[in-house]
Coordinates of C-alpha atoms and ligand atoms in Angstrom, one line a residue:
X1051 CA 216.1 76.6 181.3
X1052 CA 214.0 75.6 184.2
X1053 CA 210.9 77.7 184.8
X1054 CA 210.3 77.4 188.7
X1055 CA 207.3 78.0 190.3
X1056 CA 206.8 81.4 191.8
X1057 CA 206.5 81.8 196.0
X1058 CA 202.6 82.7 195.7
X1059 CA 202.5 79.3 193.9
X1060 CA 204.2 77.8 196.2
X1061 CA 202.3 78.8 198.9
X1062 CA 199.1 78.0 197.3
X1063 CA 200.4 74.6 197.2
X1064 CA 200.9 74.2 200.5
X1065 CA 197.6 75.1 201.5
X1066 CA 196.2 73.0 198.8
X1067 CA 198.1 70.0 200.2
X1068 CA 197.0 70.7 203.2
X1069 CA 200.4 69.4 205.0
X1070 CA 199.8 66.4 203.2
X1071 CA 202.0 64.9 200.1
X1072 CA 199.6 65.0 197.1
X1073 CA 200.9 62.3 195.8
X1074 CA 198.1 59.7 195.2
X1075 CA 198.2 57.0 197.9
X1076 CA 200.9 58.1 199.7
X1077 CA 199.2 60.7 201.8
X1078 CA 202.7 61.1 203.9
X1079 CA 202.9 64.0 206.2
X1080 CA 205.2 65.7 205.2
X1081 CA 208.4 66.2 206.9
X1082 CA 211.4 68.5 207.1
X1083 CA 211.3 68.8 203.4
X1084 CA 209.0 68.2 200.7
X1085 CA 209.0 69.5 197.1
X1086 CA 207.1 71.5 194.7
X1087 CA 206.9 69.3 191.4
X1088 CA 206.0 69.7 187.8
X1089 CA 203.0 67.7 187.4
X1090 CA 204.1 68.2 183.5
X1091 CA 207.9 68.2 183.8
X1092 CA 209.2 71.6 182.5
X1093 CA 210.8 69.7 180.0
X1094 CA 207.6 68.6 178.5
X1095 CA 206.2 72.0 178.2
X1096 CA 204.8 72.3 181.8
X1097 CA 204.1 75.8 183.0
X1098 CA 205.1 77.1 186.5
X1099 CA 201.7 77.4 187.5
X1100 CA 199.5 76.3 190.7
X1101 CA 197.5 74.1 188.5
X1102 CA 201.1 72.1 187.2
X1103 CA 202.1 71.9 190.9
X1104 CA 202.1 68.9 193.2
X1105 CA 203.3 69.0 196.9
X1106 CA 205.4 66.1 197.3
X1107 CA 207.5 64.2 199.8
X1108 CA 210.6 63.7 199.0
X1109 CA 210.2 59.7 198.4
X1110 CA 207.4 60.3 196.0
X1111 CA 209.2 63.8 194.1
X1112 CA 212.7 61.1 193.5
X1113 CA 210.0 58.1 192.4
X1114 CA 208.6 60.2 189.9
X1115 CA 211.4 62.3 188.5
X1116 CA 213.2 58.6 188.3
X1117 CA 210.2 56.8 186.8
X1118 CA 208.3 59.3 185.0
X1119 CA 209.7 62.5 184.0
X1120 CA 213.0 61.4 182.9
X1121 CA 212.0 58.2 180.6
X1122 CA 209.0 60.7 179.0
X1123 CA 211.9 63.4 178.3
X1124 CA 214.0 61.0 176.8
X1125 CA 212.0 59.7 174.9
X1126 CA 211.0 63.2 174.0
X1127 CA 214.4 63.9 172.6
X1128 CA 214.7 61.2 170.7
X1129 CA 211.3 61.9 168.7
X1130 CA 212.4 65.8 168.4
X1131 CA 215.9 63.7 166.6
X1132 CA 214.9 61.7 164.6
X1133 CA 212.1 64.5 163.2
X1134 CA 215.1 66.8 162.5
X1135 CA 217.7 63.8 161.0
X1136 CA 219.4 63.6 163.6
X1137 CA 220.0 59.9 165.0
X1138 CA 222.3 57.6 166.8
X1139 CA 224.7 55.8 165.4
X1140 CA 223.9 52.9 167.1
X1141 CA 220.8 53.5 165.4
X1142 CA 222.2 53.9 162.0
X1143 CA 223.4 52.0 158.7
X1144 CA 226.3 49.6 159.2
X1145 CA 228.4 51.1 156.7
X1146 CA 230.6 48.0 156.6
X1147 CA 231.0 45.1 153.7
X1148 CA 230.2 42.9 157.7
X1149 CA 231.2 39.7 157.6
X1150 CA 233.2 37.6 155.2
X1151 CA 230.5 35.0 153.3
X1152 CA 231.6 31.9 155.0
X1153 CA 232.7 28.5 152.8
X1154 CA 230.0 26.4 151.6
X1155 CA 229.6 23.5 154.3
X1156 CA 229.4 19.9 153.6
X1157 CA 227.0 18.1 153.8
X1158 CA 226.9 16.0 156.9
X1159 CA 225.9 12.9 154.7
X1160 CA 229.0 13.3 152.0
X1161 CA 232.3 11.9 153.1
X1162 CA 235.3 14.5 154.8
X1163 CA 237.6 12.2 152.7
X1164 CA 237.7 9.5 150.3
X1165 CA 238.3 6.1 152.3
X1166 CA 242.2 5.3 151.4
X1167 CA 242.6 2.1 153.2
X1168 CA 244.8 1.3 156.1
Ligands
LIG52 ZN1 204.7 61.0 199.1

Protein backbone atom coordinates (compact mmCIF):
# COMPACT_ATOMS: atom_id res chain seq x y z
CA UNK A 1 0.00 0.00 0.00
CA UNK A 2 0.92 3.55 -0.70
CA UNK A 3 2.18 5.50 2.28
CA UNK A 4 1.15 9.21 1.51
CA UNK A 5 2.59 11.96 2.93
CA UNK A 6 0.88 13.52 5.91
CA UNK A 7 -0.78 17.41 5.57
CA UNK A 8 2.07 18.91 7.95
CA UNK A 9 4.40 17.40 5.32
CA UNK A 10 2.70 18.70 2.86
CA UNK A 11 2.59 21.95 3.94
CA UNK A 12 6.20 21.97 4.83
CA UNK A 13 6.73 21.33 1.25
CA UNK A 14 5.14 24.02 0.04
CA UNK A 15 6.94 26.43 1.91
CA UNK A 16 10.08 24.72 1.17
CA UNK A 17 9.28 25.09 -2.55
CA UNK A 18 8.64 28.29 -2.14
CA UNK A 19 5.82 28.27 -4.92
CA UNK A 20 8.35 26.96 -7.06
CA UNK A 21 8.51 23.28 -8.68
CA UNK A 22 11.64 21.73 -7.01
CA UNK A 23 12.39 19.98 -9.72
CA UNK A 24 16.00 20.78 -10.80
CA UNK A 25 15.99 23.15 -13.78
CA UNK A 26 12.61 23.49 -14.18
CA UNK A 27 11.94 26.12 -11.64
CA UNK A 28 8.09 26.38 -13.04
CA UNK A 29 5.68 28.21 -11.04
CA UNK A 30 3.52 26.31 -10.18
CA UNK A 31 0.04 26.30 -11.38
CA UNK A 32 -3.45 25.04 -10.58
CA UNK A 33 -1.91 21.81 -9.52
CA UNK A 34 1.28 20.47 -8.64
CA UNK A 35 2.18 17.29 -6.73
CA UNK A 36 3.84 16.03 -3.71
CA UNK A 37 6.32 13.22 -4.88
CA UNK A 38 8.35 10.40 -3.49
CA UNK A 39 11.81 11.53 -4.00
CA UNK A 40 12.36 7.58 -3.23
CA UNK A 41 9.18 6.08 -4.79
CA UNK A 42 7.19 4.22 -2.01
CA UNK A 43 7.83 1.33 -3.81
CA UNK A 44 11.49 1.51 -3.32
CA UNK A 45 11.17 1.82 0.39
CA UNK A 46 10.64 5.67 0.51
CA UNK A 47 9.26 7.01 3.67
CA UNK A 48 6.34 9.61 3.75
CA UNK A 49 8.48 12.16 5.22
CA UNK A 50 9.41 16.02 4.38
CA UNK A 51 12.90 14.97 3.70
CA UNK A 52 11.41 12.18 0.74
CA UNK A 53 9.19 14.99 -0.65
CA UNK A 54 9.54 17.03 -3.73
CA UNK A 55 7.00 19.71 -4.83
CA UNK A 56 6.53 19.16 -8.35
CA UNK A 57 4.65 20.43 -11.34
CA UNK A 58 2.76 18.30 -12.93
CA UNK A 59 5.07 18.01 -16.23
CA UNK A 60 7.99 17.13 -14.09
CA UNK A 61 5.81 14.59 -11.36
CA UNK A 62 4.52 12.53 -15.01
CA UNK A 63 8.39 12.79 -16.43
CA UNK A 64 9.63 11.21 -13.49
CA UNK A 65 7.10 8.59 -12.39
CA UNK A 66 7.39 7.67 -16.40
CA UNK A 67 11.25 7.72 -16.53
CA UNK A 68 12.29 6.97 -13.15
CA UNK A 69 10.23 5.46 -10.63
CA UNK A 70 8.54 2.98 -12.74
CA UNK A 71 11.75 1.38 -14.79
CA UNK A 72 13.67 1.30 -11.03
CA UNK A 73 10.47 -0.63 -9.59
CA UNK A 74 10.47 -2.95 -12.27
CA UNK A 75 13.47 -3.67 -12.26
CA UNK A 76 13.04 -4.06 -8.61
CA UNK A 77 10.65 -6.87 -9.00
CA UNK A 78 12.39 -8.65 -11.11
CA UNK A 79 15.65 -8.83 -8.82
CA UNK A 80 13.10 -9.68 -5.73
CA UNK A 81 12.05 -12.91 -8.57
CA UNK A 82 14.59 -14.18 -9.60
CA UNK A 83 16.06 -14.15 -5.68
CA UNK A 84 12.95 -16.17 -4.67
CA UNK A 85 12.92 -18.70 -8.05
CA UNK A 86 10.59 -17.15 -9.48
CA UNK A 87 11.09 -16.14 -13.33
CA UNK A 88 9.59 -15.62 -16.60
CA UNK A 89 9.10 -17.97 -18.93
CA UNK A 90 10.26 -16.09 -21.52
CA UNK A 91 13.17 -16.13 -19.41
CA UNK A 92 13.31 -19.84 -18.98
CA UNK A 93 14.54 -23.27 -20.49
CA UNK A 94 13.13 -24.11 -23.85
CA UNK A 95 11.82 -27.29 -22.84
CA UNK A 96 11.55 -28.40 -26.52
CA UNK A 97 13.66 -31.12 -28.71
CA UNK A 98 13.61 -27.20 -31.13
CA UNK A 99 14.29 -27.72 -34.43
CA UNK A 100 14.61 -30.80 -36.57
CA UNK A 101 18.72 -31.18 -37.47
CA UNK A 102 18.57 -30.14 -41.03
CA UNK A 103 20.11 -32.61 -44.09
CA UNK A 104 23.63 -32.38 -44.67
CA UNK A 105 24.10 -29.74 -47.61
CA UNK A 106 26.12 -30.29 -50.61
CA UNK A 107 28.75 -28.97 -51.32
CA UNK A 108 28.54 -26.15 -53.78
CA UNK A 109 31.60 -27.65 -55.74
CA UNK A 110 30.06 -31.51 -56.07
CA UNK A 111 27.67 -32.00 -58.86
CA UNK A 112 23.44 -31.94 -58.05
CA UNK A 113 23.48 -34.84 -60.62
CA UNK A 114 25.62 -36.95 -62.56
CA UNK A 115 25.74 -35.47 -66.23
CA UNK A 116 23.43 -38.06 -68.37
CA UNK A 117 23.81 -36.58 -71.72
CA UNK A 118 21.19 -35.06 -73.89
ZN1 LIG B 1 8.56 21.15 -13.02
Amino acid sequence: MRREFSKEVKRQALKRAAGKCEAKGCGALHGVKFHFDHVIADGLGGEPTLDNCAVLCHVCHDEKTRKHDVPRIAKMKRIRDKHNGITSPRGAKIQSRGFAKAPPQRKASSPIEKWRGF
